[in-house]
Short mmCIF file of C-alpha atoms in Angstrom, two decimals:
data_model
loop_
_atom_site.label_atom_id
_atom_site.label_comp_id
_atom_site.label_asym_id
_atom_site.label_seq_id
_atom_site.Cartn_x
_atom_site.Cartn_y
_atom_site.Cartn_z
CA MET Z 133 60.03 167.79 107.66
CA ALA Z 134 60.54 165.94 104.54
CA ASP Z 135 60.48 162.15 104.77
CA THR Z 136 63.97 160.50 104.71
CA PRO Z 137 64.15 158.57 101.49
CA SER Z 138 64.20 154.75 102.05
CA ALA Z 139 67.52 152.95 101.49
CA VAL Z 140 67.79 151.24 97.98
CA HIS Z 141 69.86 147.94 98.09
CA THR Z 142 71.89 146.78 95.07
CA PRO Z 143 71.76 143.17 93.74
CA THR Z 144 75.21 142.61 95.22
CA GLN Z 145 74.06 143.73 98.76
CA ILE Z 146 70.95 141.53 98.70
CA ALA Z 147 73.06 138.55 97.57
CA TYR Z 148 75.42 139.38 100.39
CA PHE Z 149 72.53 139.35 102.87
CA GLU Z 150 71.15 136.03 101.68
CA ASN Z 151 74.59 134.49 101.82
CA SER Z 152 75.15 135.70 105.26
CA THR Z 153 71.88 134.43 106.45
CA GLU Z 154 72.27 130.91 105.00
CA ARG Z 155 75.84 130.94 106.60
CA GLU Z 156 74.44 131.88 110.01
CA HIS Z 157 71.76 129.15 109.63
CA ALA Z 158 74.30 126.58 108.76
CA GLU Z 159 76.79 127.45 111.55
CA ALA Z 160 73.73 127.25 113.93
CA ILE Z 161 72.77 123.91 112.71
CA SER Z 162 76.42 122.57 112.75
CA SER Z 163 76.77 123.90 116.31
CA ASN Z 164 73.58 122.30 117.57
CA HIS Z 165 74.54 119.00 115.82
CA GLU Z 166 77.95 119.05 117.50
CA THR Z 167 76.34 119.65 120.78
CA LEU Z 168 73.82 116.78 120.45
CA ALA Z 169 76.66 114.48 119.15
CA SER Z 170 78.66 115.39 122.08
CA VAL Z 171 75.94 114.45 124.54
CA TYR Z 172 75.41 111.23 122.54
CA ARG Z 173 78.87 110.20 122.84
CA GLU Z 174 79.15 110.97 126.46
CA THR Z 175 75.87 109.04 127.05
CA ILE Z 176 77.48 106.01 125.33
CA ARG Z 177 80.52 106.33 127.59
CA LYS Z 178 78.70 106.40 130.70
CA ASP Z 179 76.40 103.59 129.76
CA ALA Z 180 79.32 101.40 128.81
CA GLN Z 181 81.14 102.07 132.08
CA MET Z 182 78.03 101.05 134.01
CA LEU Z 183 77.52 97.79 131.87
CA GLN Z 184 81.26 96.92 132.37
CA THR Z 185 81.18 97.61 136.09
CA MET Z 186 77.67 96.13 137.14
CA LEU Z 187 77.21 93.34 134.80
CA PRO Z 188 79.09 90.06 134.24
CA ARG Z 189 80.25 89.07 130.72
CA GLU Z 190 77.32 86.57 130.19
CA LEU Z 191 74.76 89.47 130.72
CA ARG Z 192 76.67 91.85 128.80
CA ASP Z 193 76.67 89.36 125.97
CA MET Z 194 72.71 89.42 126.13
CA VAL Z 195 72.84 93.16 125.90
CA TYR Z 196 75.10 93.02 122.78
CA LYS Z 197 72.93 90.38 121.16
CA GLU Z 198 69.87 92.51 121.64
CA MET Z 199 71.62 95.51 119.95
CA TYR Z 200 73.18 93.77 117.14
CA ALA Z 201 71.25 90.68 115.99
CA GLN Z 202 69.75 91.72 112.78
CA ASP Z 203 66.46 90.27 111.11
CA SER Z 204 68.10 90.34 107.64
CA PRO Z 205 71.49 89.42 106.37
CA ILE Z 206 74.11 91.97 106.16
CA HIS Z 207 75.55 92.45 102.58
CA ILE Z 208 79.19 92.58 101.86
CA ARG Z 209 79.66 94.24 98.34
CA LYS Z 210 82.12 96.33 96.41
CA ARG Z 211 81.74 99.99 95.87
CA GLN Z 212 81.09 100.88 92.35
CA PRO Z 213 82.54 103.90 90.76
CA HIS Z 214 80.45 106.67 89.46
CA GLU Z 215 79.40 106.33 85.92
CA ASN Z 216 81.06 108.26 82.92
CA THR Z 217 84.05 109.53 85.23
CA GLN Z 218 87.46 108.51 86.25
CA LEU Z 219 87.86 111.34 88.79
CA GLY Z 220 88.82 110.36 92.20
CA SER Z 221 89.42 107.05 93.85
CA VAL Z 222 87.11 104.07 94.37
CA ALA Z 223 87.02 102.25 97.77
CA VAL Z 224 88.04 98.54 97.33
CA VAL Z 225 85.09 97.37 99.65
CA ASP Z 226 82.06 98.80 101.39
CA MET Z 227 81.71 96.54 104.49
CA ILE Z 228 80.86 99.10 107.04
CA TRP Z 229 77.71 98.29 108.84
CA PRO Z 230 75.96 101.29 110.61
CA ASP Z 231 76.54 101.18 114.28
CA PRO Z 232 73.74 103.34 115.88
CA SER Z 233 74.60 101.66 119.36
CA GLY Z 234 78.28 102.79 119.31
CA TYR Z 235 79.54 99.77 121.18
CA LEU Z 236 81.65 98.79 118.18
CA ASN Z 237 83.73 102.08 118.43
CA HIS Z 238 86.58 101.47 120.60
CA ASP Z 239 87.11 105.25 120.79
CA LEU Z 240 83.90 105.49 122.89
CA VAL Z 241 83.68 102.38 124.87
CA GLY Z 242 87.38 101.03 124.94
CA LYS Z 243 89.10 98.26 123.30
CA GLU Z 244 87.93 95.51 125.71
CA MET Z 245 84.22 96.31 125.41
CA SER Z 246 84.17 96.97 121.66
CA ARG Z 247 85.91 93.61 121.25
CA GLU Z 248 83.26 91.81 123.16
CA ALA Z 249 80.50 93.55 121.24
CA ALA Z 250 82.31 92.73 117.98
CA GLU Z 251 82.44 89.01 118.79
CA ILE Z 252 78.65 88.89 119.37
CA PHE Z 253 77.88 91.19 116.24
CA TYR Z 254 79.91 88.52 114.03
CA ASN Z 255 78.57 85.43 115.88
CA VAL Z 256 74.85 86.12 115.70
CA ASN Z 257 74.36 87.64 112.17
CA THR Z 258 74.41 86.13 108.60
CA PHE Z 259 76.70 87.77 106.14
CA VAL Z 260 76.30 87.77 102.34
CA ILE Z 261 79.47 87.88 100.48
CA GLU Z 262 78.30 89.36 97.05
CA ASP Z 263 81.53 89.05 95.34
CA VAL Z 264 83.89 85.91 96.02
CA GLU Z 265 86.98 88.02 95.74
CA LEU Z 266 85.95 89.80 98.91
CA LEU Z 267 85.83 86.54 100.87
CA SER Z 268 89.61 86.47 101.97
CA VAL Z 269 89.59 90.14 102.77
CA PHE Z 270 86.56 89.97 104.92
CA ALA Z 271 87.72 86.85 106.69
CA LYS Z 272 90.80 88.63 108.20
CA HIS Z 273 89.93 92.39 108.19
CA ASP Z 274 87.68 94.00 110.74
CA CYS Z 275 86.19 97.12 109.32
CA TYR Z 276 85.80 98.81 112.85
CA GLY Z 277 89.65 98.99 113.45
CA TYR Z 278 90.22 96.77 116.40
CA ASP Z 279 92.04 93.34 116.64
CA VAL Z 280 89.14 90.96 115.69
CA ARG Z 281 89.13 88.46 112.75
CA PRO Z 282 85.61 88.08 111.55
CA SER Z 283 86.49 84.61 110.44
CA SER Z 284 86.84 83.48 114.11
CA TYR Z 285 83.26 84.26 115.00
CA ILE Z 286 81.05 83.98 112.10
CA GLN Z 287 78.65 80.93 112.03
CA SER Z 288 76.39 81.72 109.17
CA LEU Z 289 77.52 82.93 105.80
CA VAL Z 290 76.13 83.21 102.22
CA LEU Z 291 78.66 83.24 99.33
CA ALA Z 292 77.31 84.53 95.88
CA LEU Z 293 78.93 83.25 92.68
CA ASP Z 294 78.06 85.14 89.61
CA ASN Z 295 78.65 83.41 86.19
CA THR Z 296 78.56 86.78 84.38
CA PRO Z 297 80.46 86.71 81.08
CA PRO Z 298 83.07 85.90 80.11
CA LEU Z 299 82.62 83.10 82.58
CA PHE Z 300 79.83 81.79 80.33
CA LEU Z 301 81.68 79.89 77.56
CA HIS Z 302 80.18 77.17 75.49
CA THR Z 303 81.87 74.08 74.17
CA CYS Z 304 81.83 73.23 70.27
CA GLU Z 305 79.31 70.51 71.10
CA SER Z 306 77.28 72.91 73.08
CA SER Z 307 77.49 70.59 76.02
CA PRO Z 308 79.82 70.31 79.15
CA PRO Z 309 83.33 69.23 78.65
CA GLU Z 310 84.28 65.62 79.64
CA ASN Z 311 86.20 65.32 82.72
CA VAL Z 312 89.60 64.76 81.06
CA GLU Z 313 88.95 67.80 78.96
CA TYR Z 314 87.74 69.75 81.95
CA ILE Z 315 90.97 68.91 83.89
CA GLU Z 316 93.42 69.37 81.03
CA GLY Z 317 91.64 72.53 79.50
CA PRO Z 318 88.74 72.24 76.83
CA LYS Z 319 88.49 73.94 73.69
CA PHE Z 320 85.72 76.54 73.08
CA CYS Z 321 83.97 77.97 69.99
CA SER Z 322 82.91 81.51 69.95
CA SER Z 323 82.27 82.06 66.22
CA GLU Z 324 82.41 80.01 63.19
CA SER Z 325 84.88 82.53 61.57
CA GLU Z 326 87.68 82.00 64.18
CA SER Z 327 90.16 79.38 63.69
CA GLU Z 328 90.56 76.64 66.26
CA GLU Z 329 94.05 77.69 67.27
CA SER Z 330 92.93 81.26 68.03
CA ILE Z 331 89.85 79.81 69.97
CA GLN Z 332 92.15 77.60 72.11
CA ASP Z 333 94.57 80.32 72.97
CA LYS Z 334 92.18 83.07 73.66
CA GLU Z 335 89.04 81.33 75.31
CA SER Z 336 90.34 78.10 76.63
CA ASN Z 337 93.20 79.91 78.74
CA LEU Z 338 90.70 82.45 79.78
CA TRP Z 339 88.33 79.71 80.99
CA LEU Z 340 90.99 77.94 82.95
CA HIS Z 341 92.08 81.31 84.65
CA LEU Z 342 88.54 82.01 85.73
CA ARG Z 343 88.01 78.45 86.91
CA ASP Z 344 90.97 78.43 88.90
CA THR Z 345 90.28 81.80 90.37
CA ILE Z 346 87.05 80.59 91.73
CA LYS Z 347 88.70 77.65 93.41
CA HIS Z 348 91.44 79.80 94.95
CA ASN Z 349 88.83 82.29 96.30
CA MET Z 350 86.64 79.70 97.76
CA GLU Z 351 89.66 78.29 99.64
CA ALA Z 352 89.40 81.15 102.01
CA VAL Z 353 86.16 79.54 103.46
CA ALA Z 354 88.47 77.23 105.34
CA THR Z 355 89.61 80.28 107.66
CA PHE Z 356 86.22 80.43 109.07
CA GLN Z 357 86.82 78.29 112.07
CA ASN Z 358 83.31 78.32 113.69
CA LEU Z 359 81.17 78.27 110.58
CA LYS Z 360 78.10 76.11 110.84
CA ASN Z 361 75.88 77.36 108.07
CA LEU Z 362 76.96 78.11 104.46
CA VAL Z 363 74.84 78.90 101.52
CA ILE Z 364 76.46 79.01 97.99
CA GLU Z 365 74.26 80.90 95.60
CA VAL Z 366 75.05 80.65 91.94
CA GLN Z 367 73.45 83.32 89.63
CA LEU Z 368 73.07 82.11 86.00
CA ARG Z 369 72.77 85.13 83.87
CA GLU Z 370 71.28 84.49 80.33
CA ILE Z 371 73.58 85.83 77.55
CA PRO Z 372 73.40 85.61 73.65
CA SER Z 373 75.46 83.10 71.81
CA GLN Z 374 75.53 81.35 68.50
CA TYR Z 375 73.51 78.52 69.89
CA ASP Z 376 70.90 80.67 71.52
CA GLU Z 377 71.56 78.94 74.70
CA LYS Z 378 70.94 80.01 78.27
CA GLY Z 379 74.37 79.11 79.65
CA TRP Z 380 76.06 76.49 81.72
CA TRP Z 381 77.31 76.55 85.33
CA ASP Z 382 79.81 73.82 85.92
CA PRO Z 383 79.52 72.38 89.64
CA ARG Z 384 83.02 70.83 89.21
CA ASP Z 385 84.45 74.34 89.78
CA ILE Z 386 83.53 74.05 93.40
CA ALA Z 387 83.33 70.35 93.90
CA ASN Z 388 86.62 69.80 95.89
CA GLU Z 389 85.91 72.66 98.19
CA VAL Z 390 82.32 71.45 98.72
CA PHE Z 391 83.29 68.10 99.69
CA ARG Z 392 85.90 69.35 102.15
CA LEU Z 393 83.20 71.53 103.80
CA LYS Z 394 80.72 68.58 104.14
CA ARG Z 395 83.60 66.55 105.80
CA ALA Z 396 83.72 69.31 108.31
CA CYS Z 397 80.26 68.87 109.17
CA ILE Z 398 79.07 72.27 107.91
CA ASN Z 399 75.40 72.60 107.02
CA LEU Z 400 75.86 73.30 103.36
CA THR Z 401 73.20 74.42 100.84
CA ILE Z 402 73.94 75.01 97.32
CA ARG Z 403 71.30 76.81 95.06
CA THR Z 404 71.11 78.27 91.60
CA ILE Z 405 68.85 80.88 89.96
CA ARG Z 406 68.53 81.89 86.41
CA ILE Z 407 68.24 85.68 85.89
CA PRO Z 408 66.75 86.68 82.34
CA ARG Z 409 68.69 88.64 79.80
CA THR Z 410 67.86 92.16 80.15
CA HIS Z 411 69.42 95.47 80.98
CA ASP Z 412 66.34 96.89 82.68
CA GLU Z 413 66.98 96.83 86.37
CA LYS Z 414 63.35 98.01 87.13
CA MET Z 415 62.18 94.94 84.98
CA LEU Z 416 64.33 92.63 87.09
CA ASP Z 417 62.84 94.15 90.39
CA ARG Z 418 59.43 93.30 89.09
CA MET Z 419 60.33 89.70 88.21
CA ASP Z 420 61.82 88.87 91.76
CA ASP Z 421 58.75 87.06 92.52
CA GLN Z 422 59.01 85.14 89.49
CA LEU Z 423 62.67 84.16 89.96
CA VAL Z 424 62.87 80.78 91.66
CA TRP Z 425 65.93 79.37 93.50
CA GLN Z 426 66.85 75.67 92.76
CA ASP Z 427 68.40 73.76 95.43
CA VAL Z 428 71.24 71.56 93.76
CA SER Z 429 73.04 70.38 97.08
CA SER Z 430 72.10 66.85 96.24
CA TYR Z 431 74.58 67.22 93.01
CA PHE Z 432 77.47 66.66 95.42
CA ASP Z 433 76.14 63.50 97.20
CA GLU Z 434 77.49 59.94 96.62
CA PRO Z 435 76.02 58.43 93.46
CA THR Z 436 74.33 54.99 93.47
CA VAL Z 437 75.76 52.11 91.67
CA THR Z 438 73.15 52.29 89.04
CA GLU Z 439 73.91 55.90 88.42
CA ILE Z 440 77.52 55.28 87.95
CA GLU Z 441 76.84 52.25 85.75
CA HIS Z 442 74.79 54.30 83.33
CA PHE Z 443 77.26 57.28 83.47
CA GLU Z 444 80.08 54.84 82.47
CA LYS Z 445 77.98 53.27 79.77
CA HIS Z 446 76.71 56.22 77.93
CA GLY Z 447 79.32 58.86 78.90
CA PRO Z 448 78.71 62.59 79.90
CA HIS Z 449 77.07 63.50 76.70
CA GLY Z 450 74.05 61.27 76.87
CA ASP Z 451 71.92 64.10 76.04
CA SER Z 452 72.37 63.60 72.43
CA ARG Z 453 70.59 60.23 72.66
CA SER Z 454 67.29 62.15 73.66
CA ILE Z 455 66.88 63.81 70.16
CA HIS Z 456 65.79 60.52 68.74
CA ALA Z 457 62.24 59.31 69.03
CA GLU Z 458 63.05 55.82 70.31
CA ILE Z 459 64.97 57.06 73.03
CA MET Z 460 62.42 59.67 74.05
CA ALA Z 461 59.80 56.83 73.92
CA ASN Z 462 61.82 55.07 76.63
CA TYR Z 463 62.82 58.12 78.48
CA ASP Z 464 61.04 57.17 81.74
CA GLU Z 465 63.12 54.31 82.14
CA ASN Z 466 66.37 56.42 82.69
CA PRO Z 467 65.34 59.99 83.54
CA LEU Z 468 68.32 60.79 85.85
CA LEU Z 469 71.32 60.69 83.40
CA GLU Z 470 70.33 63.23 80.84
CA TRP Z 471 72.53 66.18 81.24
CA PRO Z 472 70.79 69.56 81.69
CA CYS Z 473 69.56 71.37 78.72
CA LEU Z 474 71.04 74.77 78.23
CA ASN Z 475 67.85 76.18 76.59
CA ASN Z 476 65.87 75.63 79.70
CA THR Z 477 62.56 76.32 78.02
CA ILE Z 478 59.26 74.57 77.82
CA ASN Z 479 59.28 74.18 73.96
CA CYS Z 480 62.96 73.33 73.38
CA ARG Z 481 63.88 72.95 69.70
CA ARG Z 482 66.58 70.30 70.59
CA HIS Z 483 64.25 68.12 72.77
CA PRO Z 484 60.80 68.15 71.26
CA GLY Z 485 58.22 67.22 73.86
CA ARG Z 486 60.45 67.81 76.80
CA ASP Z 487 59.95 70.33 79.53
CA CYS Z 488 63.51 71.71 79.79
CA THR Z 489 62.57 74.17 82.51
CA ASP Z 490 62.44 71.33 84.88
CA GLN Z 491 66.01 70.52 86.10
CA THR Z 492 65.21 68.21 89.03
CA TRP Z 493 65.82 64.95 87.17
CA HIS Z 494 69.48 65.77 86.61
CA ASP Z 495 70.73 65.11 90.12
CA GLY Z 496 71.88 61.56 89.28
CA TRP Z 497 73.86 62.72 86.34
CA HIS Z 498 75.64 65.28 88.21
CA ARG Z 499 76.40 62.99 91.04
CA ALA Z 500 77.97 60.58 88.64
CA LEU Z 501 79.84 63.21 86.88
CA ILE Z 502 81.50 64.64 89.92
CA LYS Z 503 82.38 61.22 91.17
CA ASP Z 504 84.12 60.30 87.74
CA TYR Z 505 85.73 63.74 87.99
CA TRP Z 506 87.42 62.93 91.31
CA ASN Z 507 88.62 59.80 89.86
CA LYS Z 508 90.06 61.41 86.86
CA GLN Z 509 91.81 63.95 89.01
CA GLN Z 510 93.54 60.85 90.77
CA GLU Z 511 94.48 59.47 87.32
CA PHE Z 512 95.78 62.78 86.17
CA TRP Z 513 98.29 63.32 89.18
CA ASP Z 514 99.24 59.76 89.00
CA SER Z 515 100.16 60.19 85.37
CA PHE Z 516 102.70 62.79 86.09
CA GLY Z 517 104.21 60.81 89.16
CA LYS Z 518 103.22 63.60 91.56
CA PRO Z 519 101.53 63.36 94.88
CA SER Z 520 97.70 63.41 94.54
CA CYS Z 521 95.90 66.60 95.23
CA PRO Z 522 95.21 66.22 99.27
CA ILE Z 523 91.54 67.26 98.82
CA CYS Z 524 90.91 64.73 95.91
CA GLU Z 525 92.77 62.00 97.76
CA GLU Z 526 90.68 62.87 100.96
CA ASN Z 527 87.59 62.66 98.73
CA MET Z 528 88.32 59.35 97.29
CA SER Z 529 89.24 57.79 100.69
CA ALA Z 530 85.94 58.90 102.19
#
């Protein structure tokens, strides 16, 4: 008897068999996953019922703390759109922290228990707000869908301020504006070819808008009723400019809000860091150990009588005096009132012989500058016959 010839499968049949096998495997995995997820959810429900029935609130809080207290801060940031595409929508915020325990999910454990867990979750962790614009949203919006305001329970907060361009703008003197100019709106120079009118219209108005936006966004800090520890981190990103400067962050942008927070007995730390001018993220990662945070909290302390007298005598632009050799020779007699050099380099071309990377001697200058700023605000409002700014008035009566 002749052998039966073996079946020959066409490429279409082979592809069909492969697709069928893959589909069967995917369905099996999906079925197994759903089974395990169902068991997982049921286990959480049973455990939650036992906790709520057998333990008082004090012991339940201890369980929540063990589950949700994190060793590192939780970052709140914006989601960024995919590069080179405009397809689809982009979520406004990315605030969802993964919840492996499931007790923040009111569909699993009920609203009462999920609320208890949320109160502990927000109370024991430190949250880093990476964009100041998210502060007001995060303060009142709970990402897990139940009726909890994070601002009512958070005790530890880190607020990041990024002076990325166009926030970096330089005055014509390449120095900080005087307090009157700062309040009314200073003029800025972007290039020698532009007219003064175009510069004032384009850049000064932009600077005022950005300055006031920072102030407005920081007002949301007042809604955090139980806040005990606040760290304000200012990232100073180096950018090119006609002066080859490294940029200037003006602490007056947040001075009023800082003073209000200090009066509320909040443990406040303000620090800055300079980030090199590079687009290579890998290089920045390698330089993490070299980037040093500088604590500038003392800028907002009360100035001494001597610091005020020197500031009133020499004005806010005393840095220009250090160019002369005779002033440099007597530099040690008055090291606190030279305003910070924007070059921030060891071999500074504007200040020969001075290590401009050391910013520690400028505390007194900043203290006097901010005190004078408060006084100028009072005079500014009085000149218009309007009630003084409540925060400014509170500052000056302290």
